[in-house]
Coordinates of C-alpha atoms in Angstrom, one line a residue:
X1 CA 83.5 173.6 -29.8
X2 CA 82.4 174.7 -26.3
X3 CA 80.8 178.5 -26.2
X4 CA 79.3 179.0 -23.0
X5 CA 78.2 182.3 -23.9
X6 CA 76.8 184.0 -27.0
X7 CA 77.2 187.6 -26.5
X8 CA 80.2 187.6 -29.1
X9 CA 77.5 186.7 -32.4
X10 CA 79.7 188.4 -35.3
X11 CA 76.8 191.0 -35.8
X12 CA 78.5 194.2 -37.3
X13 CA 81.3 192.0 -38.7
X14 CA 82.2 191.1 -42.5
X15 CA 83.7 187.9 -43.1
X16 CA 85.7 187.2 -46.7
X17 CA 85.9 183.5 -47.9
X18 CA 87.7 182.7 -50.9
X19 CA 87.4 179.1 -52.0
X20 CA 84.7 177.9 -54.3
X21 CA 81.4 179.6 -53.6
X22 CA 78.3 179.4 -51.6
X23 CA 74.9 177.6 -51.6
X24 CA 73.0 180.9 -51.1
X25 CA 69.8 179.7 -51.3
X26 CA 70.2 177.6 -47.9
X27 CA 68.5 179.3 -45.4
X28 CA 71.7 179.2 -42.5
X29 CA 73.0 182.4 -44.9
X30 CA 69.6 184.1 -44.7
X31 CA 68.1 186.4 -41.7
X32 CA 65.1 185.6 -40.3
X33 CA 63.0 187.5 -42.5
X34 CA 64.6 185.3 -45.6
X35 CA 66.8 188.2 -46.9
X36 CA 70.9 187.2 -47.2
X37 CA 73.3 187.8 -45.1
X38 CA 75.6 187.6 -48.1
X39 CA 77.1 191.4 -49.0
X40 CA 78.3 189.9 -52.2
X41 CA 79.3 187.5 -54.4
X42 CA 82.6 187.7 -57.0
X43 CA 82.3 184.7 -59.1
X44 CA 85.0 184.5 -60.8
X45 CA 83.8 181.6 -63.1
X46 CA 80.7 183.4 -64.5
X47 CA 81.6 185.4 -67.8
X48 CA 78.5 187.2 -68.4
X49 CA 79.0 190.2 -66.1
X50 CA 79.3 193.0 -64.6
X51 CA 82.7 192.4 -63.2
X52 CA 83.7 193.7 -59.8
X53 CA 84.5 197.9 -60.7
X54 CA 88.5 197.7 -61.6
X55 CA 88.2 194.1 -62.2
X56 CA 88.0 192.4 -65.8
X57 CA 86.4 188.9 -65.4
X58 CA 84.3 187.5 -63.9
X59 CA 80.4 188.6 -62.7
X60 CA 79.4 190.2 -59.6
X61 CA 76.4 190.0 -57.3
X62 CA 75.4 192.3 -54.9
X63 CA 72.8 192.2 -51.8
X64 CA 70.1 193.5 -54.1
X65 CA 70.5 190.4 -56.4
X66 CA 71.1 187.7 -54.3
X67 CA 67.6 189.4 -52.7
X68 CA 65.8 189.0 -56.0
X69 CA 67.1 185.5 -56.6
X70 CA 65.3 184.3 -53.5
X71 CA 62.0 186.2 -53.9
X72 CA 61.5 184.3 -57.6
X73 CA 62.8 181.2 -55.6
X74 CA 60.1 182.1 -53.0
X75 CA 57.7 182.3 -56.0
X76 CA 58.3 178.6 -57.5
X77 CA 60.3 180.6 -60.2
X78 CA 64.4 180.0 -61.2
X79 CA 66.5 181.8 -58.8
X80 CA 69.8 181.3 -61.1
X81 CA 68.3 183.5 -64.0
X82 CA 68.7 186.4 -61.7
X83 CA 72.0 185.3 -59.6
X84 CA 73.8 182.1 -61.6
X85 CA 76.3 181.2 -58.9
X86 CA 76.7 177.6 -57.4
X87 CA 78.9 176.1 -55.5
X88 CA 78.9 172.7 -57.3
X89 CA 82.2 170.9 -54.9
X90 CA 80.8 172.3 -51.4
X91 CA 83.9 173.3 -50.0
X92 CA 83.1 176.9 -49.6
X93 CA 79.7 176.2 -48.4
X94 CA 80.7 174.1 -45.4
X95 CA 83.2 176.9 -44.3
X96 CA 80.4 179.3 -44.2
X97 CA 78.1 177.1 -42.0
X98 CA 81.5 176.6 -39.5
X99 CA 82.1 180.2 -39.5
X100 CA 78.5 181.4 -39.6
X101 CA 75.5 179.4 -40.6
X102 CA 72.2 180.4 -38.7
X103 CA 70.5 177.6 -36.4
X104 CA 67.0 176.7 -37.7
X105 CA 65.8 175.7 -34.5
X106 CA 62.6 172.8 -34.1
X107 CA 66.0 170.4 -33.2
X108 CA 68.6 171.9 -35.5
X109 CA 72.4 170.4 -33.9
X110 CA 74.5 172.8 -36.1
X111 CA 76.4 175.5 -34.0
X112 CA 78.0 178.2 -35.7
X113 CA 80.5 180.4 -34.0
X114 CA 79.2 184.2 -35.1
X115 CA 75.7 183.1 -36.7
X116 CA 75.1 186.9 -37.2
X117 CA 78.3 188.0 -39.2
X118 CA 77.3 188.6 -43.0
X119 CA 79.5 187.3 -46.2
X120 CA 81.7 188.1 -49.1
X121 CA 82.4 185.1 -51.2
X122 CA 84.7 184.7 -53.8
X123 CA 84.3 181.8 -55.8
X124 CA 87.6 181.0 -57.7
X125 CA 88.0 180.1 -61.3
X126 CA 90.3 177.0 -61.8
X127 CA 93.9 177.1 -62.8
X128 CA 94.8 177.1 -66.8
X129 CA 95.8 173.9 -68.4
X130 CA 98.5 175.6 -70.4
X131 CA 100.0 177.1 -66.7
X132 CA 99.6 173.6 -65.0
X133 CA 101.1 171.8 -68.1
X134 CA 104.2 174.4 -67.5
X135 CA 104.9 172.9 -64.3
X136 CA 104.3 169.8 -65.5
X137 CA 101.0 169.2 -63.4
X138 CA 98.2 166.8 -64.8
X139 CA 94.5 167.8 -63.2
X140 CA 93.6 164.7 -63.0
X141 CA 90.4 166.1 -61.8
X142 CA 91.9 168.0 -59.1
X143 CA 90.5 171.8 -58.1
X144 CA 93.4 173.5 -58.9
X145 CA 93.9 177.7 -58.6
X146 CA 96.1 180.7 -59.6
X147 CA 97.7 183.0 -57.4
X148 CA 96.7 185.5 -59.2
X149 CA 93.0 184.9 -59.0
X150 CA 93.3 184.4 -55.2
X151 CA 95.2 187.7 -54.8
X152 CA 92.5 188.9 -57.0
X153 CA 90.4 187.8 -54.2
X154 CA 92.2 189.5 -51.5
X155 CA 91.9 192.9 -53.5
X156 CA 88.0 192.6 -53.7
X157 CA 87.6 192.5 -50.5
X158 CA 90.0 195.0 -49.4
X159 CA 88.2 197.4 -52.3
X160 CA 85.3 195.9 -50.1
X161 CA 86.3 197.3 -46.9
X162 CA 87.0 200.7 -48.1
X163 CA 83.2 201.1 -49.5
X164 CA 81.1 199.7 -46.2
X165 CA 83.7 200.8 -43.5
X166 CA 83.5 197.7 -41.6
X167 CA 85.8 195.1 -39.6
X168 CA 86.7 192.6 -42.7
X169 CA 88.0 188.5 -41.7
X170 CA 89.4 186.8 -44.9
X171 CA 89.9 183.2 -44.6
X172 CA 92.1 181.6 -47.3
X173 CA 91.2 178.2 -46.9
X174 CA 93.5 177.0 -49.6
X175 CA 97.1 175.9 -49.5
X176 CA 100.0 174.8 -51.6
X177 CA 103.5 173.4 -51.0
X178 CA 105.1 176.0 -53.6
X179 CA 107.1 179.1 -52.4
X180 CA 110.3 178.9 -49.6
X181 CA 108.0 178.8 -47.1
X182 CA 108.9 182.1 -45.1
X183 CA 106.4 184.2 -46.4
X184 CA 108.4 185.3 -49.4
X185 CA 105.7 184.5 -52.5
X186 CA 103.9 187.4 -54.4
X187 CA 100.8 186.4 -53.0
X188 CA 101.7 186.4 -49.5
X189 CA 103.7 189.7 -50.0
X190 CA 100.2 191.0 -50.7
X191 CA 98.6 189.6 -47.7
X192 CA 100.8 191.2 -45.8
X193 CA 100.9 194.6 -46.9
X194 CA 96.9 194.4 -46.6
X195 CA 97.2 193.1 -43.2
X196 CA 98.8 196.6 -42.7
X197 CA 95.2 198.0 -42.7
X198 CA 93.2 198.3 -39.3
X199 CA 90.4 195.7 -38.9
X200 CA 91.3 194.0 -41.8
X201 CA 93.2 190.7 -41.7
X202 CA 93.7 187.4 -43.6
X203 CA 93.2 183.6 -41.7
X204 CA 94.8 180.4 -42.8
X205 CA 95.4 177.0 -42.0
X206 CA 98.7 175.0 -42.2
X207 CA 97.2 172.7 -44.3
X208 CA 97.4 168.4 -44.1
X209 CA 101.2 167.9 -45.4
X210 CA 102.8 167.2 -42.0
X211 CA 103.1 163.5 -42.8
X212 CA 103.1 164.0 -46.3
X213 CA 107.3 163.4 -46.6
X214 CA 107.2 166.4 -49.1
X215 CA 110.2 167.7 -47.4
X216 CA 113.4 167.5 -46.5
X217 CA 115.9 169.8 -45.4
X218 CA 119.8 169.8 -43.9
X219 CA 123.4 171.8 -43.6
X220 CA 126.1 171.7 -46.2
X221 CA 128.8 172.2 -43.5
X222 CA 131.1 174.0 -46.2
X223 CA 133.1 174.1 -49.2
X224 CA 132.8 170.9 -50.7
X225 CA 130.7 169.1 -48.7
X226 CA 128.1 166.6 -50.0
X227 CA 124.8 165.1 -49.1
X228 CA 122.5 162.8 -51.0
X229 CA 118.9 162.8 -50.6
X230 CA 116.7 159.8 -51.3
X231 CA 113.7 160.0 -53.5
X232 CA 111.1 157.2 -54.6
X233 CA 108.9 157.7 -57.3
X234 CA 105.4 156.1 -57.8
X235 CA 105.3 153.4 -60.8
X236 CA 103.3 155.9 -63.7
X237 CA 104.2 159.2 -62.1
X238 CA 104.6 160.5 -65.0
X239 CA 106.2 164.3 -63.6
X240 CA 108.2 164.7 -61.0
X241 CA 108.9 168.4 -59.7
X242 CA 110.9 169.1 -56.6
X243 CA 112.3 172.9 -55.7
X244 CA 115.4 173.8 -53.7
X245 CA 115.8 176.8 -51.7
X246 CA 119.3 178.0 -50.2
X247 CA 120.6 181.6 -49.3
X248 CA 123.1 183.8 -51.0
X249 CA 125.9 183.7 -50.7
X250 CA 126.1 180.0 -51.0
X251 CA 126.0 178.3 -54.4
X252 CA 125.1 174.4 -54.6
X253 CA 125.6 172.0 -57.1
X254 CA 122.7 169.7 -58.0
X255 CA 123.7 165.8 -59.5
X256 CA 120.7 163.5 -60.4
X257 CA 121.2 159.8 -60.2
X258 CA 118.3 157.6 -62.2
X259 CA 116.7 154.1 -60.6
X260 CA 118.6 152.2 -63.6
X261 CA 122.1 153.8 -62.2
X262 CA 122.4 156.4 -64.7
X263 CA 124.0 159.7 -63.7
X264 CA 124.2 163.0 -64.2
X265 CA 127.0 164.2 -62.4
X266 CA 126.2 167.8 -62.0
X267 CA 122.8 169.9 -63.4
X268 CA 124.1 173.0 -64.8
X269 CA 122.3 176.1 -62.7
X270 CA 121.6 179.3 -65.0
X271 CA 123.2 182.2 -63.1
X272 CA 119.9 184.6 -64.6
X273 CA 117.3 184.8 -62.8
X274 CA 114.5 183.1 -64.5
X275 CA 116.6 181.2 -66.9
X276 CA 115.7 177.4 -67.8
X277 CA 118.4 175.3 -69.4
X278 CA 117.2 170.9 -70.3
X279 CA 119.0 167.8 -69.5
X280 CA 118.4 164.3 -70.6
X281 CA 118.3 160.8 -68.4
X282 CA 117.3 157.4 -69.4
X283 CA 114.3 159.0 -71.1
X284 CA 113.7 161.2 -68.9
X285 CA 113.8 165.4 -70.2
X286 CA 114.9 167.3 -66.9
X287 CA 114.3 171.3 -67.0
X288 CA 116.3 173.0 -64.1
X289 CA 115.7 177.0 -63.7
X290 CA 117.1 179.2 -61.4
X291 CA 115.5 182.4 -59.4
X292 CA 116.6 184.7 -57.2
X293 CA 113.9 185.8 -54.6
X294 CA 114.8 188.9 -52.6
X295 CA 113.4 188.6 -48.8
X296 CA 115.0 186.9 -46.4
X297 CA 118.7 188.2 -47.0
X298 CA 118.7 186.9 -50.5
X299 CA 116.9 183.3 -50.7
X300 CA 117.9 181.2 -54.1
X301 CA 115.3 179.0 -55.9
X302 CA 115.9 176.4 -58.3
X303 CA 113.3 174.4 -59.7
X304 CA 113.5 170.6 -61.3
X305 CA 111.1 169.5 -63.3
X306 CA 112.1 165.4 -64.5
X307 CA 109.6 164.5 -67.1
X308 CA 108.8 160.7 -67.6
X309 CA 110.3 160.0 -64.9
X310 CA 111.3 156.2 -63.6
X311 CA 109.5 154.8 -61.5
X312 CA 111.8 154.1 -58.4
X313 CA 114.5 155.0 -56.2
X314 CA 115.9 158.4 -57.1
X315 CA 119.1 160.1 -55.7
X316 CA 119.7 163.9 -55.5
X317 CA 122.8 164.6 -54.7
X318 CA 124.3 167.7 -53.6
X319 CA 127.7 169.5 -53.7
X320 CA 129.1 172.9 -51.8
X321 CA 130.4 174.7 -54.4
X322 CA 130.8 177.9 -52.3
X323 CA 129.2 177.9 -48.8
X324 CA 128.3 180.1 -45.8
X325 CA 125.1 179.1 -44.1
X326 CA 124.7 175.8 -45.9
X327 CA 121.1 175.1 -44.9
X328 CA 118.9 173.5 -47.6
X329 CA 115.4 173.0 -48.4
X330 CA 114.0 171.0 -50.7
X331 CA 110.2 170.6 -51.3
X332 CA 107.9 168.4 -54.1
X333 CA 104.5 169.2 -55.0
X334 CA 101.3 168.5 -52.3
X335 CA 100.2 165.3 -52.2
X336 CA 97.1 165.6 -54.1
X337 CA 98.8 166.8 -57.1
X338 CA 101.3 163.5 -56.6
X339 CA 100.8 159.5 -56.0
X340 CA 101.1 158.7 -52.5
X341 CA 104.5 156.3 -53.0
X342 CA 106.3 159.7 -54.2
X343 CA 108.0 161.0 -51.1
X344 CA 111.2 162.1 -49.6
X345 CA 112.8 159.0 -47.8
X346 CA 114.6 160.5 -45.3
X347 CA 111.7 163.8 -44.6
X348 CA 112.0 166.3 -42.5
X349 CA 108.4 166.7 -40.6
X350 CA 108.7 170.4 -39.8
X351 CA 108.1 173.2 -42.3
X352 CA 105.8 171.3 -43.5
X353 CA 102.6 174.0 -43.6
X354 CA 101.6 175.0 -46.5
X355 CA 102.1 178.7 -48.0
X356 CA 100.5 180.9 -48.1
X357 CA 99.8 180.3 -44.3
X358 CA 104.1 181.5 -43.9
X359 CA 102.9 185.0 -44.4
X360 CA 104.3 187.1 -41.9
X361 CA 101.1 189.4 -40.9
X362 CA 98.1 186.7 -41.4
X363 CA 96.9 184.3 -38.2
X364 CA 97.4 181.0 -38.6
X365 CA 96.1 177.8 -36.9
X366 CA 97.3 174.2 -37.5
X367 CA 94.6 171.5 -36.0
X368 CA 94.2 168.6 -33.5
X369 CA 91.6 166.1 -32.3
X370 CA 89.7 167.0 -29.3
X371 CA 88.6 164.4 -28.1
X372 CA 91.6 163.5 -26.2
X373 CA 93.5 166.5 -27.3
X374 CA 95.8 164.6 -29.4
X375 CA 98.3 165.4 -32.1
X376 CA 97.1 164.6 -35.8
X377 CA 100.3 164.0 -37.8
X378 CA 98.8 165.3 -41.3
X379 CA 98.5 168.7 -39.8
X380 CA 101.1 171.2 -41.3
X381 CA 104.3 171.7 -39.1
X382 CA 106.1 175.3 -38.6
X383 CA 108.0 176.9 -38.1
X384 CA 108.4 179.2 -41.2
X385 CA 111.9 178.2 -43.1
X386 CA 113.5 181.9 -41.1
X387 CA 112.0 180.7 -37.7
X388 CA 109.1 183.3 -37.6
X389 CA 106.3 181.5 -34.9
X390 CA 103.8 179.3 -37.3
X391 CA 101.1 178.2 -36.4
X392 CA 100.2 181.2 -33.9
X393 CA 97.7 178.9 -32.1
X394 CA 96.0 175.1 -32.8
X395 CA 92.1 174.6 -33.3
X396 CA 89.7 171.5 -32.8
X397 CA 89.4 169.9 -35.9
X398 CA 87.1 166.7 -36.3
X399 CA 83.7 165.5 -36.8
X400 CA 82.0 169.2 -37.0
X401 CA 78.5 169.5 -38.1
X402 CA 77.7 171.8 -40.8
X403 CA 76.0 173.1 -44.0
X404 CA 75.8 170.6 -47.3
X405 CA 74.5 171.3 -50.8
X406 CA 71.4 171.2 -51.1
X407 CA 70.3 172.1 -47.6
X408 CA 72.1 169.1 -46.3
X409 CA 73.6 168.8 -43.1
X410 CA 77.2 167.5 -43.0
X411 CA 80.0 166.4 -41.1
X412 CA 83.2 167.5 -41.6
X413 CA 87.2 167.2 -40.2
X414 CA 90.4 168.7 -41.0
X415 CA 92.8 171.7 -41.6
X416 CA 89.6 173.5 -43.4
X417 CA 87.2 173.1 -40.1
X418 CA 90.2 174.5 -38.2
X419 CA 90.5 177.6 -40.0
X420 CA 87.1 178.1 -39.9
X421 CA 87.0 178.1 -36.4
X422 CA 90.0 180.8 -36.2
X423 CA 88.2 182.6 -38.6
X424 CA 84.8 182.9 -36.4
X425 CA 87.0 183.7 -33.3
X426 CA 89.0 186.6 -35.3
X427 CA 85.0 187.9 -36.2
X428 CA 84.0 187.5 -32.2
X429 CA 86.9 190.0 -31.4
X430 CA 86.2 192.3 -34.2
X431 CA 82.8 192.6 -33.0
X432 CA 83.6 192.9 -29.4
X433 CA 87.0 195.5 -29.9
X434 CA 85.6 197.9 -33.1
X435 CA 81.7 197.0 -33.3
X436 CA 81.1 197.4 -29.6
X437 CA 84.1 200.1 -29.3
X438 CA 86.1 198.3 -26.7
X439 CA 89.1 197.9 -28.4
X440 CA 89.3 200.0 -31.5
X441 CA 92.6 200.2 -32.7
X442 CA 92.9 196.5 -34.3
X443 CA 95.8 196.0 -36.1
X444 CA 97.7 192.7 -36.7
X445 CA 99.7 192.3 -33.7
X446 CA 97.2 193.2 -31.1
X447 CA 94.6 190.7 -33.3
X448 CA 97.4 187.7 -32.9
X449 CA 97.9 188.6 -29.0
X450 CA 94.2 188.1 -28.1
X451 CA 94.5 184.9 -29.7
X452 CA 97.3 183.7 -28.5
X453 CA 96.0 184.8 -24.6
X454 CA 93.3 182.6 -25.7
X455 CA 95.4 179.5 -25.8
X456 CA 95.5 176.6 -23.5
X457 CA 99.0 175.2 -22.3
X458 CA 99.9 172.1 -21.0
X459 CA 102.7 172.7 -18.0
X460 CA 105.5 170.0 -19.4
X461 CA 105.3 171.5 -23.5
X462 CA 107.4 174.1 -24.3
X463 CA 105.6 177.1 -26.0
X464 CA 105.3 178.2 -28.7
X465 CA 106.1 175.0 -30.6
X466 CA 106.2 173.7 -34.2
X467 CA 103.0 171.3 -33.9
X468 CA 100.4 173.7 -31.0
X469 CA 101.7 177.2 -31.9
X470 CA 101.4 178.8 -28.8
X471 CA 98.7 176.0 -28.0
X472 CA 95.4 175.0 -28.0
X473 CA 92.6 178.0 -28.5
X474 CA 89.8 177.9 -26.3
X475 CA 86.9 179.7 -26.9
X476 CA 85.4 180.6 -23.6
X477 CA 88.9 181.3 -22.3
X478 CA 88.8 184.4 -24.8
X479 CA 85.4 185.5 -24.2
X480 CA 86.9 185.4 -20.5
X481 CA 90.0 187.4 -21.2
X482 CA 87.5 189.9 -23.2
X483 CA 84.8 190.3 -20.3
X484 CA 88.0 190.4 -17.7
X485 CA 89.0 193.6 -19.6
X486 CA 86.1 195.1 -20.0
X487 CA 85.1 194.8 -16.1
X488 CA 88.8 196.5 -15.3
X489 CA 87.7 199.5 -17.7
X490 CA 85.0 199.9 -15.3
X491 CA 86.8 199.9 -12.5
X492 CA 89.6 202.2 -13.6
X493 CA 86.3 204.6 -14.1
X494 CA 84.7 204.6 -11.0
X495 CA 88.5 205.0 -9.3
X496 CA 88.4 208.7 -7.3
X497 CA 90.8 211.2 -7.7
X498 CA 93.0 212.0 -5.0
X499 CA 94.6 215.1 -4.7
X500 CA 97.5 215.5 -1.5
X501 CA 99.6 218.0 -1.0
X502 CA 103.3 218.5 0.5
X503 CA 105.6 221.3 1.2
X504 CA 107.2 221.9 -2.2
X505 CA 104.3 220.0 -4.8
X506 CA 101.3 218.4 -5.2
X507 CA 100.8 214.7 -6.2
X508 CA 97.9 214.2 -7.9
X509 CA 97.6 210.4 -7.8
X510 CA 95.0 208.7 -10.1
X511 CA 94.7 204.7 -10.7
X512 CA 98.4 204.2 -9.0
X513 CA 99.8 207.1 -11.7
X514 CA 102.1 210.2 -9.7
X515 CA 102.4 213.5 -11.5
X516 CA 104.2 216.2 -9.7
X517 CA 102.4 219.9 -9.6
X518 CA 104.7 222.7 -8.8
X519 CA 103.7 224.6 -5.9
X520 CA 102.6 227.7 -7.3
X521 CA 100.7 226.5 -10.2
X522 CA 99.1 224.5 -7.5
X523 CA 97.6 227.5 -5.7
X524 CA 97.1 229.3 -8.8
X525 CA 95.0 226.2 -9.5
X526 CA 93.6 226.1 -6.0
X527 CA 92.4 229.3 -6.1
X528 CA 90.6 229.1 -8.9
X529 CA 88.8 226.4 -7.9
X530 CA 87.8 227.7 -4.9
X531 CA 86.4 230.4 -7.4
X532 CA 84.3 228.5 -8.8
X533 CA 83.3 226.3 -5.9
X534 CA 82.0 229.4 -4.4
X535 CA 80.2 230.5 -7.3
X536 CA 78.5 227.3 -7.4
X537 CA 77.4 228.0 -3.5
X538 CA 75.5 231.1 -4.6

């Protein structure tokens, strides 16, 4: 990350991160004067209390707090009796320093993009066993959250907005290989209809899955057709979950076939929505269930959950009962939640970010190496499953130094670094369009066009593509676009008017722009002028 300037600091500007917390006590998140330049903190994990106001778990900690926390820590005494948050994994707390943690100077290397924004955190509590066990999920030790809590999330900071009237940036730097994949999940409903609001938006990655073989996709070409899609299991799996998406009108039948060569010819689909019916193989249980999801002209879900499954080669084969587009997708579960010998044989590469980055109204960035501006195949592929442009642009992505636990100083690659990046660019044009009052009507699709204008393009790519988005952002190409606009402002301003007259009207011609003036409204306006000219010469 090259910023040749540093004009563009996030001062004025709010920025939401919802993952799992935030060292506060390091001194990148303080002002110079050791007060935070934290807003607040929801932790979701802390039952003591107060909740958020219309909340009903969880404790919140405002700027007053987090204030008091560091005074007793200041005094030798235990900060945590007054504020007891931690982020004990780190994740949240390297974000932050990306985004916005302050340099310390006497040698410090870290370089934030808005070191003067302030924070909203929203540390996360983890998913319930009873839910994951539903899905057939082991934790395994894995960090593991609820769409609920992270809409939750969303809603704070939106209440957030509407109290301190300022330009709010949420980044969502989590991701998940659930949902069709075109923006049609609850939660990313939600983001979008807060995305509606001025100066507020939500950031995402597309996540590490692009070589994960998590999915794979293809046409029934009609009535009767058939295709088989190879799947290998890991030895010890245990669960196996994959979820098939088609669109109405078309109805698909589902076969199973088992490593030892045992068959079931066809799963039977419940035609309710939400309905679960259980089938057995070898000695394997397998619990298909149907739902119907509504966007998208009618998009049709149906869920397989084998349990105990074979280690092995697996065979899903499918069947046109009925069909009239004929495209399928079929996805399994991230690969963190799954061993790494589970995969799709024959994958399909694209589609392969995560949701809830296919939300229609947030800003998304996939990620590359740049230091010789090469492709990394792990990073999520668009575009969404209905062809809507994802990624919108692609961000640097490896070796980036920033803030550890425990004052430490880390270094850090990946889909989570790129978002962070995004994320402090989104804050640098808030600032620069509603702070400084350049550009004050920011909605979502004026947001998305300053980045995209921000993006480099090589001449023989076509843009925008599945892998770069509309390519790769550059940051002092948008703090040139935003100085280039400004300077045209001033010129329009210091333009004369020039006033010309002809036999039948009056063009009045300001900045290239022609209005005709009747003739007699002309004089009528003449002669007052000349009024008042020649009251002025008195």
């Amino acid at each position: 990350m090259d910023i040749q300037s540093t004009f563009l600091n996030g001062k004025g500007v709010i920025v939401g991160i919802i993952s799992t917390g935030i060292d506060y006590l390091n001194p990148r998140f303080m002002n110079i004067d050791g007060s935070t330049r934290i807003i607040s903190i929801w932790d979701q994990t802390v039952k003591e209390g107060p909740p958020p106001e219309t909340f009903i778990r969880g404790t919140e900690f405002k700027r007053e707090d987090i204030n008091e926390a560091l005074q007793k820590q200041a005094l030798g005494e235990d900060p945590y009796a007054i504020v007891n948050h931690k982020d004990n994994i780190g994740h949240g707390t390297a974000i932050a320093g990306i985004i916005g943690g302050r340099n310390l100077g006497d040698g410090d290397k870290l370089q934030s993009v808005v070191p003067e924004c302030e924070f909203s955190i929203v540390k996360l509590r983890e998913a319930k066993e009873n839910m994951l066990r539903l899905d057939g999920i082991e934790r395994n030790g894995k960090n593991i959250y609820q769409d609920t809590d992270i809409s939750a999330g969303i809603r704070y900071f939106r209440t957030l907005q509407g109290i301190v009237k300022r330009p709010i940036v949420v980044y969502l730097a989590l991701g998940s290989n659930s949902g069709g994949h075109g923006g049609e999940t609850v939660l990313e409903r939600y983001m979008d209809f807060v995305a509606l609001r001025r100066d507020f938006i939500v950031s995402c990655n597309t996540g590490n899955q692009g070589a994960a073989s998590g999915h794979a996709s293809g046409i029934l070409e009609g009535t009767g057709s058939k295709k088989t899609i190879p799947l290998s299991v890991a030895e010890g799996e245990g669960n196996v979950s994959f979820s098939m998406y088609t669109n109405k009108p078309d109805k698909v039948n589902i076969g199973l076939t088992s490593p030892t060569g045992e068959r079931l010819e066809t799963l039977i689909i419940p035609t309710r929505n939400g309905a679960s019916l259980d089938f057995t193989i070898d000695n394997s249980n397998i619990t298909v269930q149907y739902f119907e999801e509504n966007r998208g002209g009618g998009v049709q879900r149906v869920d397989v959950l084998i349990r105990n499954a074979l280690g092995g080669s697996w065979y899903i084969d499918l069947k046109g009962a009925y069909i009239s587009n004929g495209r399928y997708d079929l996805w399994l579960l991230q690969k963190e939640l799954i061993e790494k010998e589970t995969i799709f044989l024959n994958p399909d590469i694209n589609i392969t970010l995560m949701t809830p980055s296919t939300a229609q109204n947030s800003i998304t960035t996939s990620y590359y190496d740049q230091r010789d501006n090469s492709v990394i195949n792990e990073s999520g592929r668009g575009f969404t499953r209905y062809g809507a442009i994802k990624p919108t642009t692609t961000m640097e992505s490896i070796n980036f130094l920033t803030s550890g636990l425990n004052n430490s100083t880390i270094v850090a690659s990946g889909a989570a670094i790129a978002g962070a990046l995004l994320t402090g660019a989104i804050a640098m044009i808030y600032q620069w369009g509603i702070v400084e009052k350049n550009d004050i009507d920011m909605y979502q699709p004026k947001l998305r066009s300053y980045i995209i204008s921000a993006s480099l393009r090589d001449e023989d790519s076509i843009y925008p593509n599945q892998q770069w988005g509309y390519g790769r952002f550059n940051f002092n190409k948008l703090l040139d676009n935003l100085n280039k606009i400004v300077e045209a402002k001033e010129k329009k301003k210091k333009k004369p008017i020039v006033i010309s007259t002809q036999e039948d009207s009056l063009r009045k011609v300001i900045e290239g722009l022609f209005i005709s003036i009747p003739e007699d409204i002309y004089l009528r306006l003449g002669n007052h002028l000349l009024v008042r000219n020649k009251g002025r010469g008195k």
